[in-house]
XYZ file of C-alpha atoms in Angstrom:
647
model
C -23.688 23.579 -16.223
C -24.688 20.032 -17.176
C -25.359 18.407 -20.492
C -27.649 15.902 -18.802
C -29.910 16.607 -15.890
C -30.246 12.986 -14.793
C -27.412 11.697 -12.627
C -28.128 8.078 -13.519
C -26.871 8.673 -17.073
C -23.477 9.677 -15.737
C -23.390 6.606 -13.508
C -24.244 4.337 -16.432
C -21.605 5.965 -18.637
C -18.920 5.459 -15.976
C -20.051 1.865 -15.405
C -19.923 1.096 -19.142
C -16.577 2.783 -19.715
C -15.133 1.003 -16.688
C -16.245 -2.351 -18.070
C -14.739 -1.724 -21.515
C -11.505 -0.409 -20.008
C -11.197 -3.611 -17.959
C -11.843 -5.780 -21.032
C -9.292 -3.776 -23.041
C -6.654 -4.023 -20.303
C -7.197 -7.768 -20.011
C -7.115 -8.616 -23.714
C -4.955 -5.975 -25.410
C -1.551 -6.855 -23.852
C -2.071 -10.482 -24.887
C -3.793 -10.215 -28.275
C -3.033 -6.722 -29.653
C 0.705 -7.300 -29.781
C 0.988 -5.510 -33.138
C 0.543 -2.116 -31.492
C 3.612 -0.027 -30.763
C 4.189 0.699 -27.083
C 3.279 4.386 -27.483
C 0.065 3.465 -29.322
C -0.985 1.091 -26.576
C -0.087 3.615 -23.859
C -1.964 6.399 -25.682
C -5.168 4.317 -25.619
C -4.559 3.559 -21.936
C -4.046 7.241 -21.065
C -7.056 8.386 -23.106
C -9.347 5.723 -21.650
C -8.180 6.092 -18.048
C -8.188 9.895 -17.900
C -11.591 10.126 -19.618
C -13.144 8.002 -16.878
C -11.184 10.002 -14.299
C -12.669 13.294 -15.466
C -16.172 11.825 -15.211
C -15.568 10.021 -11.918
C -13.847 12.854 -10.029
C -15.687 16.223 -9.983
C -13.921 19.517 -10.677
C -14.264 20.434 -7.025
C -14.942 18.265 -4.007
C -18.366 18.743 -2.492
C -19.231 19.104 1.156
C -21.141 16.449 3.058
C -24.300 18.560 2.974
C -24.122 19.203 -0.779
C -25.922 16.823 -3.143
C -23.743 14.880 -5.601
C -23.130 16.515 -8.946
C -25.717 15.429 -11.502
C -25.079 14.918 -15.158
C -21.957 15.306 -17.265
C -20.688 18.864 -17.426
C -19.859 20.521 -20.732
C -16.504 21.532 -19.270
C -15.559 17.899 -18.630
C -16.690 16.961 -22.136
C -14.439 19.690 -23.541
C -11.497 18.358 -21.514
C -12.173 14.811 -22.707
C -12.344 16.003 -26.346
C -8.923 17.671 -26.105
C -7.599 14.602 -24.266
C -8.758 12.261 -27.032
C -7.337 14.538 -29.733
C -3.896 14.689 -28.083
C -3.707 10.920 -27.602
C -5.042 10.219 -31.105
C -2.284 12.446 -32.477
C 0.338 10.501 -30.498
C -1.212 7.204 -31.648
C -1.009 8.175 -35.329
C 2.518 9.574 -35.061
C 3.927 6.869 -32.781
C 6.471 5.630 -35.328
C 7.744 9.161 -35.955
C 8.031 9.712 -32.187
C 10.288 6.667 -31.985
C 12.300 7.390 -35.140
C 12.503 11.172 -34.739
C 12.431 11.665 -38.504
C 10.474 14.929 -38.655
C 10.280 16.083 -35.043
C 7.374 17.769 -33.293
C 5.443 20.500 -35.121
C 3.912 23.519 -33.408
C 0.553 21.718 -33.535
C 2.087 18.723 -31.751
C 3.576 20.959 -29.060
C 0.247 22.724 -28.485
C -1.500 19.376 -28.066
C 1.363 18.222 -25.852
C 1.077 21.276 -23.606
C -2.683 20.736 -23.347
C -2.201 17.058 -22.451
C 0.339 17.929 -19.748
C -2.209 20.279 -18.166
C -4.960 17.668 -18.460
C -2.827 15.013 -16.768
C -2.064 17.402 -13.903
C -5.735 18.340 -13.563
C -6.767 14.674 -13.464
C -4.104 14.014 -10.817
C -5.338 16.995 -8.777
C -8.858 15.639 -8.838
C -7.850 12.141 -7.838
C -5.190 12.685 -5.128
C -5.034 16.431 -4.492
C -2.511 19.132 -5.434
C 0.701 17.448 -4.239
C 1.743 15.807 -7.546
C 0.827 18.804 -9.778
C 2.699 21.079 -7.380
C 5.833 18.941 -7.663
C 5.632 19.052 -11.473
C 5.201 22.827 -11.388
C 8.176 23.206 -9.038
C 10.402 21.098 -11.302
C 9.270 23.081 -14.349
C 10.019 26.286 -12.443
C 13.484 24.950 -11.653
C 14.056 24.116 -15.334
C 13.151 27.608 -16.532
C 14.807 29.507 -13.648
C 17.761 27.165 -13.176
C 20.313 29.591 -14.632
C 19.908 31.859 -11.592
C 20.671 29.105 -9.043
C 24.118 29.030 -7.408
C 26.812 26.350 -7.448
C 25.975 22.811 -8.456
C 22.267 23.669 -8.536
C 22.804 25.984 -11.515
C 21.002 24.596 -14.561
C 21.744 25.386 -18.176
C 18.738 26.958 -19.867
C 16.267 24.527 -21.442
C 13.647 25.821 -23.860
C 9.898 25.269 -23.578
C 9.787 23.462 -26.930
C 12.365 20.932 -25.727
C 10.521 20.327 -22.444
C 7.143 19.822 -24.154
C 8.752 17.584 -26.761
C 10.374 15.492 -24.029
C 7.107 15.176 -22.105
C 4.783 14.511 -25.056
C 6.624 13.778 -28.291
C 8.977 11.138 -26.889
C 8.801 7.666 -25.275
C 10.102 9.107 -21.987
C 7.504 11.459 -20.517
C 3.755 10.917 -20.580
C 4.252 7.680 -22.519
C 7.296 6.602 -20.504
C 8.140 3.393 -18.673
C 5.964 4.080 -15.614
C 2.943 4.572 -17.896
C 3.967 1.352 -19.621
C 3.811 -0.506 -16.309
C 0.423 1.084 -15.618
C -0.890 -0.041 -19.007
C 0.237 -3.668 -18.645
C 0.731 -5.681 -15.471
C -0.381 -2.999 -12.979
C -3.823 -2.716 -14.610
C -3.983 -6.499 -14.897
C -3.438 -6.995 -11.172
C -5.819 -4.205 -10.177
C -8.553 -5.991 -12.135
C -7.486 -9.302 -10.594
C -7.924 -7.792 -7.113
C -11.397 -6.550 -8.043
C -12.397 -10.013 -9.241
C -11.206 -11.617 -6.003
C -12.997 -8.977 -3.900
C -16.219 -9.656 -5.797
C -16.263 -13.189 -4.387
C -16.785 -11.736 -0.925
C -13.140 -12.295 -0.073
C -13.170 -9.585 2.575
C -15.923 -11.268 4.624
C -14.295 -14.670 4.134
C -10.992 -13.383 5.489
C -12.753 -11.764 8.457
C -14.505 -15.031 9.297
C -11.236 -16.986 8.994
C -9.525 -14.489 11.295
C -12.333 -14.647 13.865
C -12.319 -18.458 13.779
C -8.564 -18.445 14.467
C -8.353 -15.684 17.103
C -11.868 -15.245 18.489
C -11.458 -17.715 21.368
C -8.367 -15.929 22.714
C -8.000 -12.766 24.797
C -8.547 -9.698 22.624
C -9.961 -11.802 19.821
C -11.670 -8.999 17.836
C -8.533 -6.818 17.737
C -6.377 -9.786 16.761
C -8.955 -10.705 14.118
C -8.595 -7.182 12.713
C -4.848 -7.733 12.370
C -5.175 -11.178 10.764
C -8.058 -10.290 8.422
C -6.344 -7.066 7.316
C -3.160 -8.973 6.536
C -5.105 -11.597 4.554
C -7.267 -9.156 2.611
C -4.368 -6.743 2.120
C -2.406 -9.527 0.475
C -4.825 -9.411 -2.482
C -5.905 -5.747 -2.442
C -2.627 -3.904 -1.799
C -4.526 -0.736 -0.817
C -4.548 0.314 2.831
C -7.655 2.504 2.515
C -9.621 -0.182 0.641
C -8.481 -2.667 3.270
C -9.742 -0.411 6.071
C -13.108 0.099 4.403
C -13.674 -3.625 3.739
C -12.419 -5.251 6.950
C -12.718 -2.248 9.272
C -16.427 -1.791 8.623
C -16.910 -5.073 10.515
C -13.988 -5.318 12.960
C -14.034 -1.733 14.289
C -17.692 -1.787 15.497
C -17.035 -5.249 16.977
C -14.011 -3.970 18.927
C -15.938 -0.945 20.184
C -18.820 -3.129 21.318
C -16.472 -5.258 23.420
C -14.940 -2.266 25.220
C -12.096 -0.933 23.069
C -11.734 2.835 22.869
C -12.635 4.193 19.396
C -9.131 5.585 18.775
C -7.507 2.260 19.674
C -9.912 0.241 17.513
C -9.318 2.551 14.553
C -5.531 2.524 15.100
C -5.413 -1.289 15.107
C -7.272 -1.421 11.814
C -5.190 1.365 10.231
C -1.742 -0.056 11.023
C -2.831 -3.628 10.234
C -4.361 -2.576 6.897
C -1.263 -0.599 5.943
C 0.811 -3.773 6.143
C -1.248 -5.370 3.383
C 0.970 -3.687 0.820
C 3.963 -5.756 1.934
C 2.092 -9.020 2.594
C 2.793 -11.864 0.110
C 1.645 -13.251 -2.199
C 0.043 -10.308 -4.046
C 1.407 -7.386 -1.971
C 1.037 -4.004 -3.721
C 1.613 -2.442 -7.108
C 4.966 -1.195 -5.837
C 6.212 -4.766 -5.389
C 5.489 -5.564 -9.052
C 7.287 -2.368 -10.068
C 10.201 -3.371 -7.839
C 10.535 -6.658 -9.717
C 10.516 -4.716 -12.992
C 13.101 -2.175 -11.813
C 15.460 -4.845 -10.464
C 14.897 -7.245 -13.353
C 14.217 -10.225 -11.095
C 11.335 -12.654 -10.745
C 8.354 -11.463 -8.731
C 8.363 -14.873 -7.063
C 11.766 -14.006 -5.586
C 10.372 -10.653 -4.417
C 7.741 -12.609 -2.484
C 10.501 -14.573 -0.767
C 12.502 -11.458 0.074
C 9.440 -9.699 1.521
C 8.271 -12.625 3.670
C 10.506 -12.170 6.744
C 10.030 -8.362 7.000
C 6.270 -8.931 6.704
C 6.321 -11.497 9.524
C 8.302 -9.112 11.741
C 5.921 -6.248 10.890
C 2.848 -8.202 11.945
C 4.634 -9.779 14.917
C 5.170 -6.287 16.310
C 1.590 -5.181 15.604
C -0.013 -8.418 16.851
C 2.118 -8.411 20.025
C 1.291 -4.781 20.723
C -2.418 -5.533 20.380
C -2.118 -8.567 22.667
C -0.213 -6.808 25.460
C -2.467 -3.759 25.316
C -5.539 -5.998 25.426
C -4.226 -7.909 28.450
C -3.539 -4.614 30.187
C -7.093 -3.420 29.432
C -8.585 -6.692 30.681
C -10.733 -7.292 27.599
C -11.887 -10.877 27.232
C -12.315 -13.188 24.255
C -15.206 -13.184 21.804
C -18.445 -14.899 22.900
C -18.576 -18.466 21.457
C -21.827 -17.820 19.572
C -20.128 -15.006 17.583
C -17.191 -17.131 16.424
C -17.809 -18.439 12.861
C -17.794 -22.180 12.323
C -15.186 -23.654 9.994
C -17.822 -25.690 8.171
C -19.558 -22.435 7.208
C -16.306 -20.870 5.994
C -14.712 -23.707 4.040
C -17.383 -23.996 1.363
C -16.789 -24.261 -2.380
C -18.496 -20.952 -3.061
C -16.354 -18.981 -0.584
C -12.961 -20.672 -0.951
C -12.639 -21.703 -4.603
C -12.828 -18.115 -5.867
C -9.850 -17.198 -3.670
C -7.627 -20.260 -3.786
C -7.835 -21.285 -7.473
C -6.971 -17.900 -9.084
C -4.249 -17.174 -6.521
C -2.796 -20.662 -7.014
C -2.775 -20.193 -10.810
C -1.046 -16.828 -10.414
C 1.675 -18.103 -8.097
C 2.304 -21.205 -10.191
C 2.755 -19.219 -13.403
C 5.057 -16.713 -11.692
C 7.051 -19.573 -10.146
C 7.642 -21.218 -13.548
C 8.905 -17.928 -14.983
C 5.938 -16.586 -16.959
C 5.792 -12.790 -17.496
C 3.733 -10.880 -14.943
C 1.063 -9.736 -17.365
C 0.586 -13.248 -18.793
C 0.356 -14.697 -15.263
C -2.126 -11.983 -14.312
C -4.203 -12.652 -17.441
C -4.594 -16.374 -16.762
C -5.275 -15.674 -13.076
C -8.137 -13.365 -14.112
C -9.437 -15.962 -16.577
C -9.371 -18.628 -13.859
C -11.268 -16.305 -11.497
C -13.949 -15.747 -14.150
C -14.109 -19.504 -14.812
C -14.623 -20.233 -11.102
C -17.376 -17.595 -10.967
C -19.193 -19.223 -13.865
C -18.753 -22.762 -12.533
C -20.094 -21.855 -9.096
C -22.996 -20.003 -10.747
C -23.849 -23.051 -12.863
C -23.658 -25.420 -9.891
C -25.898 -23.149 -7.797
C -28.176 -22.412 -10.789
C -27.632 -18.661 -10.439
C -26.348 -17.838 -13.928
C -28.040 -14.428 -14.158
C -26.801 -13.277 -10.743
C -23.305 -14.554 -11.586
C -23.190 -12.637 -14.886
C -24.258 -9.454 -13.102
C -21.532 -10.044 -10.522
C -18.910 -10.503 -13.261
C -20.010 -7.338 -15.097
C -19.972 -5.376 -11.860
C -16.544 -6.718 -10.859
C -15.020 -5.890 -14.246
C -16.524 -2.409 -14.217
C -15.229 -1.839 -10.698
C -11.813 -3.038 -11.815
C -11.848 -0.627 -14.756
C -12.771 2.259 -12.475
C -9.992 1.281 -10.068
C -7.549 1.348 -12.989
C -8.854 4.770 -14.038
C -8.175 6.096 -10.545
C -4.507 5.086 -10.687
C -3.833 6.213 -14.290
C -3.568 9.990 -13.577
C -1.198 9.269 -10.687
C 1.138 6.988 -12.625
C 1.176 9.150 -15.765
C 2.042 12.160 -13.601
C 4.818 10.146 -11.969
C 6.101 9.199 -15.428
C 6.288 12.923 -16.199
C 8.074 13.569 -12.915
C 10.656 10.879 -13.585
C 11.371 12.458 -16.974
C 11.699 15.939 -15.457
C 14.031 14.595 -12.773
C 16.209 13.257 -15.576
C 16.109 16.582 -17.456
C 17.170 18.587 -14.397
C 19.818 16.117 -13.239
C 18.489 16.651 -9.732
C 18.887 12.996 -8.691
C 22.709 12.911 -8.766
C 22.776 16.310 -7.082
C 20.682 15.060 -4.149
C 22.773 11.884 -4.103
C 25.858 14.040 -3.754
C 24.319 15.917 -0.848
C 23.468 12.654 0.941
C 26.971 11.289 0.412
C 28.479 14.586 1.524
C 26.366 14.876 4.673
C 26.405 11.208 5.547
C 29.959 10.621 4.462
C 30.893 7.100 5.368
C 28.374 7.011 8.238
C 25.741 4.585 6.975
C 23.348 5.240 9.880
C 23.257 8.986 9.254
C 22.863 8.478 5.499
C 19.855 6.201 6.047
C 18.320 8.785 8.358
C 18.758 11.496 5.714
C 17.347 9.185 3.017
C 14.241 8.665 5.152
C 13.212 12.323 4.943
C 12.117 12.273 1.286
C 9.823 9.182 1.341
C 8.530 10.138 4.791
C 7.452 13.597 3.619
C 6.155 12.345 0.266
C 4.310 9.449 1.905
C 2.274 11.758 4.108
C 0.731 13.456 1.053
C 1.083 11.000 -1.854
C -0.064 7.408 -2.477
C 2.427 4.568 -2.149
C 3.322 4.188 -5.837
C 4.453 7.758 -6.633
C 6.259 7.982 -3.287
C 8.134 4.764 -4.024
C 8.983 5.601 -7.655
C 10.201 9.127 -6.870
C 12.226 7.943 -3.872
C 13.851 5.172 -5.909
C 14.643 7.558 -8.772
C 16.421 10.007 -6.468
C 17.765 8.067 -3.498
C 18.645 4.488 -4.425
C 21.937 5.359 -6.244
C 23.643 6.932 -3.184
C 22.510 4.070 -0.926
C 23.937 1.528 -3.362
C 27.244 3.425 -3.317
C 27.269 3.065 0.472
C 26.937 -0.711 0.155
C 23.192 -1.198 0.792
C 21.775 -4.325 -0.847
C 19.577 -3.378 -3.881
C 16.586 -5.426 -2.684
C 16.873 -3.971 0.825
C 17.094 -0.444 -0.630
C 13.898 -0.866 -2.665
C 12.009 -2.458 0.246
C 13.272 0.377 2.469
C 11.404 2.907 0.332
C 8.311 0.727 -0.126
C 7.987 0.481 3.665
C 8.343 4.212 4.179
C 5.859 4.919 1.390
C 3.333 2.585 3.057
C 3.857 4.003 6.554
C 2.819 7.438 5.301
C -0.751 6.090 5.401
C -0.728 6.172 9.221
C 1.526 9.183 9.735
C -0.123 12.544 10.505
C -0.915 15.070 9.120
C -2.622 13.243 6.226
C -2.546 9.548 7.310
C -5.246 8.430 4.875
C -5.643 4.943 6.379
C -5.972 6.371 9.901
C -8.509 8.967 8.698
C -10.606 6.254 7.011
C -10.501 4.050 10.116
C -11.301 6.995 12.412
C -14.311 7.807 10.245
C -15.714 4.313 10.786
C -14.944 4.416 14.531
C -16.154 8.010 14.941
C -12.822 8.744 16.604
C -10.326 11.604 16.604
C -8.183 10.967 13.537
C -5.073 12.706 14.904
C -5.016 10.549 18.044
C -5.781 7.538 15.855
C -2.769 8.305 13.660
C -0.368 8.675 16.590
C -1.721 5.553 18.296
C -1.275 3.628 15.021
C 2.332 4.835 14.862
C 2.871 3.563 18.411
C 1.340 0.179 17.568
C 3.556 0.090 14.491
C 6.752 1.019 16.345
C 8.491 -2.099 15.034
C 7.376 -1.266 11.496
C 8.886 2.227 11.735
C 12.323 0.962 12.785
C 12.357 -2.226 10.719
C 13.457 -0.601 7.404
C 16.700 0.589 9.011
C 17.549 -2.882 10.247
C 16.950 -4.783 7.013
C 18.930 -2.066 5.192
C 21.789 -2.776 7.605
C 21.270 -6.526 7.647
C 20.404 -8.193 4.279
C 19.617 -11.445 6.121
C 16.308 -9.870 7.200
C 15.267 -9.681 3.531
C 16.491 -13.184 2.747
C 19.723 -12.063 1.097
C 22.135 -14.260 3.032
C 22.787 -17.922 3.854
C 19.949 -20.009 5.291
C 21.676 -20.220 8.672
C 22.077 -16.447 8.814
C 18.442 -15.885 7.767
C 17.211 -18.362 10.390
C 19.396 -16.918 13.148
C 18.621 -13.257 12.487
C 14.958 -14.069 11.840
C 14.714 -15.729 15.264
C 16.434 -12.872 17.106
C 14.350 -10.375 15.131
C 11.163 -12.205 16.109
C 12.124 -12.072 19.806
C 13.171 -8.447 19.406
C 9.836 -7.422 17.867
C 7.908 -9.046 20.738
C 10.239 -7.450 23.311
C 9.765 -3.953 21.879
C 5.973 -4.381 21.858
C 6.050 -5.720 25.437
C 8.122 -2.765 26.607
C 5.739 -0.291 24.987
C 2.372 -1.771 25.964
C 2.779 -3.785 29.184
C 2.636 -2.080 32.572
C 3.489 -2.907 36.177
C 2.464 -0.823 39.190
C 5.930 -0.349 40.642
C 8.812 2.124 40.739
C 10.886 -0.074 38.414
C 8.292 -0.001 35.618
C 10.037 2.679 33.464
C 13.374 0.861 33.715
C 11.715 -2.491 33.020
C 10.013 -1.146 29.882
C 13.203 0.571 28.707
C 15.167 -2.675 29.153
C 12.733 -4.613 26.957
C 12.819 -1.915 24.250
C 16.617 -1.541 24.257
C 17.111 -5.306 24.336
C 14.655 -5.725 21.464
C 16.504 -3.132 19.377
C 19.828 -4.886 19.993
C 18.298 -8.168 18.841
C 17.482 -6.575 15.475
C 21.043 -5.356 14.888
C 23.337 -7.420 12.638
C 26.205 -9.260 14.279
C 26.600 -11.781 17.075
C 27.667 -9.374 19.838
C 24.561 -7.125 19.700
C 22.292 -10.198 19.546
C 23.901 -11.822 22.606
C 23.785 -8.519 24.499
C 20.146 -8.087 23.537
C 19.294 -11.598 24.699
C 21.012 -10.924 28.037
C 19.157 -7.625 28.529
C 15.769 -9.090 27.565
C 16.367 -12.204 29.667
C 17.267 -10.147 32.741
C 14.265 -7.877 32.217
C 12.036 -10.931 31.836
C 13.241 -12.459 35.135
C 12.659 -9.153 36.952
C 9.244 -8.818 35.313
C 8.226 -12.297 36.468
C 9.330 -11.518 40.033
C 7.323 -8.285 40.027
C 4.316 -10.141 38.640
C 4.580 -13.009 41.130
C 4.931 -10.480 43.960
C 1.771 -8.694 42.852
C -0.046 -12.035 42.519
C 0.980 -13.031 46.059
C -0.133 -9.648 47.422
C -3.516 -9.962 45.736
C -3.997 -13.491 47.085
C -3.090 -12.357 50.617
C -5.476 -9.437 50.321
C -8.219 -11.777 49.107
C -7.695 -14.133 52.069
C -7.925 -11.293 54.559
C -11.115 -9.997 52.965
C -12.680 -13.472 52.993
C -11.751 -14.002 56.649
C -9.301 -16.822 56.001
C -6.169 -17.181 58.072
C -3.007 -17.064 56.051
C -1.069 -20.337 56.280
C 1.978 -20.297 58.511
């Protein structure tokens, strides 16, 4: 049933609400400082979830079904209850903080309704995984008395649970929602403003200009452009859709198999979330959790990012050489004079420069994000004035802000649900219990403990977005790793990496599915091929957890030394996995490069020297095999051409 029969009305409503949400999120944290935190978060939740209910239909429609027209009465009813519950929290915010009267039955009814609405919005946006986890934790709370041993939970009443979730600053309006309402929303809007400048196409052209004249240029351009665009978007799927829509067809046209082309784009786009300077939402949350400057987070993430893309880029190169695919035709390589224009570059460089400068001098994230957005809007207007396209520029700004507001609305249900989950984890005390299990199973064996700690983010990452996977993993698993001596920064990056890698790991592998859709390829084979291309990425978290120098947490000499051996190790592993020689020694040769590369990533001098010796020996043997094959081919060519071999 629909209230309106014209779909365009719904589109206009979503566009308008998205615009006003973006304006609110930009201005309110800076100018509406008189609001209490719960009041500000209540507006954020009400605004974001309202757009979410309009944007995401009650049920997903098949490809053959027409899009849902109009605004359904059911969604309007949900939005009405949503607004009532958040208005109640807004008006009673001071009492929620002070706890003078406590929650009434009316408050608890509204709270229960809001909990259900948040879960329904999360189901619509990312599927049933998050609501199912909330339901399981609630089931554990109410049935905990029947569990054995340390898992036994003292009975907790429904009133207490609803009060903790709704009528407190810990649940729906908790710290994760606070991050969503401030700097996270600010940077999502900032990314939308940068994308509106045509940043994706600019990055693609820069990548093609750099790599197009070399062997395998299109695939290497996919890696470079995805890293560049991912550094400002932070979303692997968005990265795939922007850069992959150009690079994947180009790779296919030049002879790459569809699965390989899609895999390159998927694994390269997934790395955008750990690529400085913007990285992903998780990196901003990491700075907040650790209480350190985001600028320092950029420094810590730089070396792991370089090793990640070294492995991917090397794998693409060696596979391309093996396939015999040539460089890009000169006429298809963009000219630098066409790329480095004021219109294309100023909108990327000026706002990003403002952002990094303000973060470097110690300004709060949301203030830095605000002035970065203002500078982006100023550049838009200036370019529009210079080109005498004021009307087109204003339309572009309105569209970019609306898109940013809609992007915020898509993340709100996820982060509010995660805020609820974090509160429920605290109520159940499940985090220290799991920590105890890890310490008991792993004991003093750090390697085994890291392997056990991988299971949770790996499983969550295959069904949840990066942010909830990271937050839940940190809430449960960081304490035991810190007790085992893992560096705090390395521990947080460990879980960010595993959360990101879920995007290319079957069975869900959202980035691989998106790339396979563009390439018209088998998404399962695409996912497994992306995992193979990202072999270095999948082992890297273990090594920087073991060796803080790989995340910049050591002396400069140690960072330089381990960074160099890690760089050689990443190339060696990729060479062992993707090069090939037609000889009986090929399996041993490949294994030697892989084992030597792994040893080069280990901390300590002895493993590094052993790794260098193994890789060096394998390299000498590889050159002899290659020179032997070259000599054989030349001899064969002489015989076929009738020449007499020289004596």
